[in-house]
Amino acid sequence: MNPILFRLFAVTIAFSISTALAQKPLFPQPLSPRIANYDISASLDAKGKTIRATETLVWRNTSRDRITELQFHLYLNAFKNSESTFMKESGGSSRGAAMDVGGWGWINIDKMAMRGGEDLKAKMEFIHPDDDNAADQTVMRVRLARPVLPNQTITLDISFTAKMPTVFARTGYYNDFFMVGQWFPKIGVYEPAGMRYATAGQWNCHQFHSTTEFYADYGVYNVDITVPKSFVVGATGLRERERLNGDTTKTLFYHGEDVHDFAWTASPRYEVVEDKWEHVAIRLLIQPEHRQHTERYIQSTKAALQYFHNWVGKYPYPNVTVVDPPIKAFGAGGMEYPTLITGGSIYGLMEGVKLTEMVTVHEFGHQYWYGLVGNNEFEEPWLDEGLNQYSETRIMDETYGIKTSNIDFLGYRLGDLESARLGYLGMPNPKIAPTRLNGWEYKAGGYGGFVYSKTAVFMATLERLLGRPVMDEIMRTYFERWQFRHPSSRDFIAVVNEITQKRLGKKYGNDMNWYFDQVLYGTEICDYELTSINNRRISKPEGVLDTQAKTDTSAASRLYEARIVVSRLGEVKMPVDVLVHFENGKETREHWDGQGRWKEFKYRGGDRIQWAKVDPDEVLQIDTNFLNNSKTLEVDSAPAWKYTVKFLFWIQNILQTSSLF
Ligand SMILES: [Zn+2]
């Protein structure tokens, strides 16, 4: 060890000791603005499937507006009857799970009052900002007698009763299994003028839709949960203590900082597995019958933690809870909540079908894209589901193999990015909608295909166009700049433009708006084709010539005009390379700006073109047809894609049940 290293070593030791001795709070400084803070005391009636709770909401007006009304989500009313917007949109089923007859759930506010001020209960009024459905009761507002002033903090005292639905979509119960999400009265986000798309101060508080549900401000949660003594509980945040109540119940106290939601689960059947990755405690709650999936859950959670840590930034929370729901409650699976995710071992019962891993990696990814970066999932779901799907393709393909990360079973192989491409291309009409659309507006389908799959594919394309170092700097910068805030699509694109300019100058023009205008806001497709190869023997000059060359018929003297034509079949325009391979083994690489309808490349010489390929490196993952990318003068060997296409139907079925997380 040289002296410099030794000194560094000594400093490190001293620092470690000093940090170990100092008892620091969880986060010495708040990480987020802490606008919406909740103290909730909840008691579960496991037989009646009901939760009674008191809630204290401390909310801060960080705008310069005098706010004259408040708006709240009452999510559980989505399950109140067949007339809710959620039930109408979903038809009573979601991701393959169906609502049980009579399994209704609802939330009732028993009391709501401004501390030291007016009683608000009589003023509650249901509103339906997204549709004409007067029967929907998932959003309510209260008009205030006295406005909330700039910088004023208000405290609301609320009591409520929540009847859990039978679980078919994310939240509810099955026998004695409870997944309790979207369960308490939750204030919307007040957006002052200039924030995201707001031109004047406004509440952003959407109804609960069958596809989208998340947008909330960050805060501190102190939640105590009373359950039967035999129940195992998992929740957002850290469990600080537990108390036996001297009857048949116990109470668990949870504390979460700088999160924007709180969810919990309870069941007497869970087995608990504890593990650790660096500073993060991993707690897996698994059904005994899924015990064989333990390592798959743990390893994929660690893989995701490691990848995000190296890639975009630190996971700041001290823990993550991974919940494995029972098979009969699989509608609760594949969900994200702050520091708590639900998996789906049902999807990966076969060895070689890595959907347990895929779902875990995906849901963990939401800790970043939705959790730490708090985009509006209602209005711009591509920013969380799409960026997350892109993240998932990278983690899965790099951890479990580019061609095998989803399926490696009975000779069938499929990687995660390949699967995203199939999800996009497998849609009946890949031009039916743009990717930037309110989540509930995919009336003719395509929510999964556009928001998840197409985004993953166009992000993979962008990565290949800009190069991975530039792409990674974009993702890191976006994360650092927007964590604990609410970015819009424009904010993401601004980061892309900034980093691209900084690293690549004007290689792609003044900005990358042309890219997002096409793939995000536009509906057209990208398809480049190698249209033709032509090798023409050029005749020797004939006729009366002033200088008569000596006749030479040797092969070496043959002259060809070799040509290829590449075409743009789609409306999307991308720069693209073309690789041309000659019979003598020589290769040349051409670049086309891809703007015109077609482009010819011509070569005069002694050699003929054997084959050519447009986009030889498959940069344009968004190209809807790889099969027409190359041509050869010899009979082509059967493309590997054929086998994948045969498999398409089966994969689509899986995607339909598993991709909408
Ligand atoms: Zn998701």
mmCIF file of N, CA and C and ligand atoms in Angstrom, residues 95 334-336 362-363 366 369 377 384-386 388-389 392 452 658-661, ligand 1:
data_model
loop_
_atom_site.group_PDB
_atom_site.id
_atom_site.type_symbol
_atom_site.label_atom_id
_atom_site.label_comp_id
_atom_site.label_asym_id
_atom_site.label_seq_id
_atom_site.Cartn_x
_atom_site.Cartn_y
_atom_site.Cartn_z
ATOM 1 N N ARG A 95 -56.966 -6.806 -16.669
ATOM 2 C CA ARG A 95 -55.796 -7.665 -16.798
ATOM 3 C C ARG A 95 -56.140 -9.139 -16.590
ATOM 4 N N GLY A 334 -48.426 -7.186 -9.623
ATOM 5 C CA GLY A 334 -47.896 -6.294 -10.648
ATOM 6 C C GLY A 334 -48.277 -4.850 -10.406
ATOM 7 N N MET A 335 -48.116 -4.394 -9.164
ATOM 8 C CA MET A 335 -48.457 -3.006 -8.850
ATOM 9 C C MET A 335 -47.324 -2.325 -8.107
ATOM 10 N N GLU A 336 -47.333 -1.003 -8.240
ATOM 11 C CA GLU A 336 -46.295 -0.200 -7.611
ATOM 12 C C GLU A 336 -46.903 0.768 -6.606
ATOM 13 N N HIS A 362 -39.940 -4.693 -13.296
ATOM 14 C CA HIS A 362 -40.818 -3.615 -13.760
ATOM 15 C C HIS A 362 -41.350 -2.807 -12.578
ATOM 16 N N GLU A 363 -41.915 -3.489 -11.613
ATOM 17 C CA GLU A 363 -42.532 -2.758 -10.495
ATOM 18 C C GLU A 363 -41.470 -2.026 -9.681
ATOM 19 N N HIS A 366 -40.676 1.336 -11.079
ATOM 20 C CA HIS A 366 -41.605 2.425 -10.757
ATOM 21 C C HIS A 366 -41.180 3.201 -9.514
ATOM 22 N N TRP A 369 -39.526 5.839 -11.782
ATOM 23 C CA TRP A 369 -40.421 6.523 -12.736
ATOM 24 C C TRP A 369 -41.860 6.412 -12.253
ATOM 25 N N GLU A 377 -49.395 10.401 -14.014
ATOM 26 C CA GLU A 377 -49.699 9.171 -14.758
ATOM 27 C C GLU A 377 -51.013 9.276 -15.519
ATOM 28 N N ASP A 384 -44.089 7.462 -17.059
ATOM 29 C CA ASP A 384 -43.709 6.447 -16.071
ATOM 30 C C ASP A 384 -43.772 5.048 -16.666
ATOM 31 N N GLU A 385 -44.916 4.655 -17.199
ATOM 32 C CA GLU A 385 -44.991 3.295 -17.739
ATOM 33 C C GLU A 385 -44.022 3.091 -18.904
ATOM 34 N N GLY A 386 -43.904 4.096 -19.745
ATOM 35 C CA GLY A 386 -43.055 3.954 -20.926
ATOM 36 C C GLY A 386 -41.575 3.971 -20.585
ATOM 37 N N ASN A 388 -40.394 3.371 -17.820
ATOM 38 C CA ASN A 388 -40.154 2.192 -16.993
ATOM 39 C C ASN A 388 -40.037 0.924 -17.829
ATOM 40 N N GLN A 389 -40.847 0.851 -18.877
ATOM 41 C CA GLN A 389 -40.756 -0.317 -19.759
ATOM 42 C C GLN A 389 -39.390 -0.342 -20.461
ATOM 43 N N GLU A 392 -37.008 -1.505 -17.987
ATOM 44 C CA GLU A 392 -37.165 -2.957 -17.832
ATOM 45 C C GLU A 392 -36.449 -3.732 -18.937
ATOM 46 N N TYR A 452 -46.659 1.637 -23.127
ATOM 47 C CA TYR A 452 -45.575 0.789 -22.642
ATOM 48 C C TYR A 452 -44.627 0.434 -23.784
ATOM 49 N N SER A 658 -50.163 -9.247 -18.649
ATOM 50 C CA SER A 658 -49.042 -8.923 -17.775
ATOM 51 C C SER A 658 -48.415 -7.561 -18.006
ATOM 52 N N SER A 659 -48.718 -6.917 -19.101
ATOM 53 C CA SER A 659 -47.936 -5.702 -19.366
ATOM 54 C C SER A 659 -48.567 -4.445 -18.783
ATOM 55 N N LEU A 660 -49.808 -4.535 -18.385
ATOM 56 C CA LEU A 660 -50.467 -3.303 -17.933
ATOM 57 C C LEU A 660 -50.296 -3.090 -16.437
ATOM 58 N N PHE A 661 -49.072 -2.998 -16.022
ATOM 59 C CA PHE A 661 -48.857 -2.845 -14.591
ATOM 60 C C PHE A 661 -48.624 -1.400 -14.235
HETATM 61 ZN ZN ZN B 1 -45.937 -0.290 -14.800
#
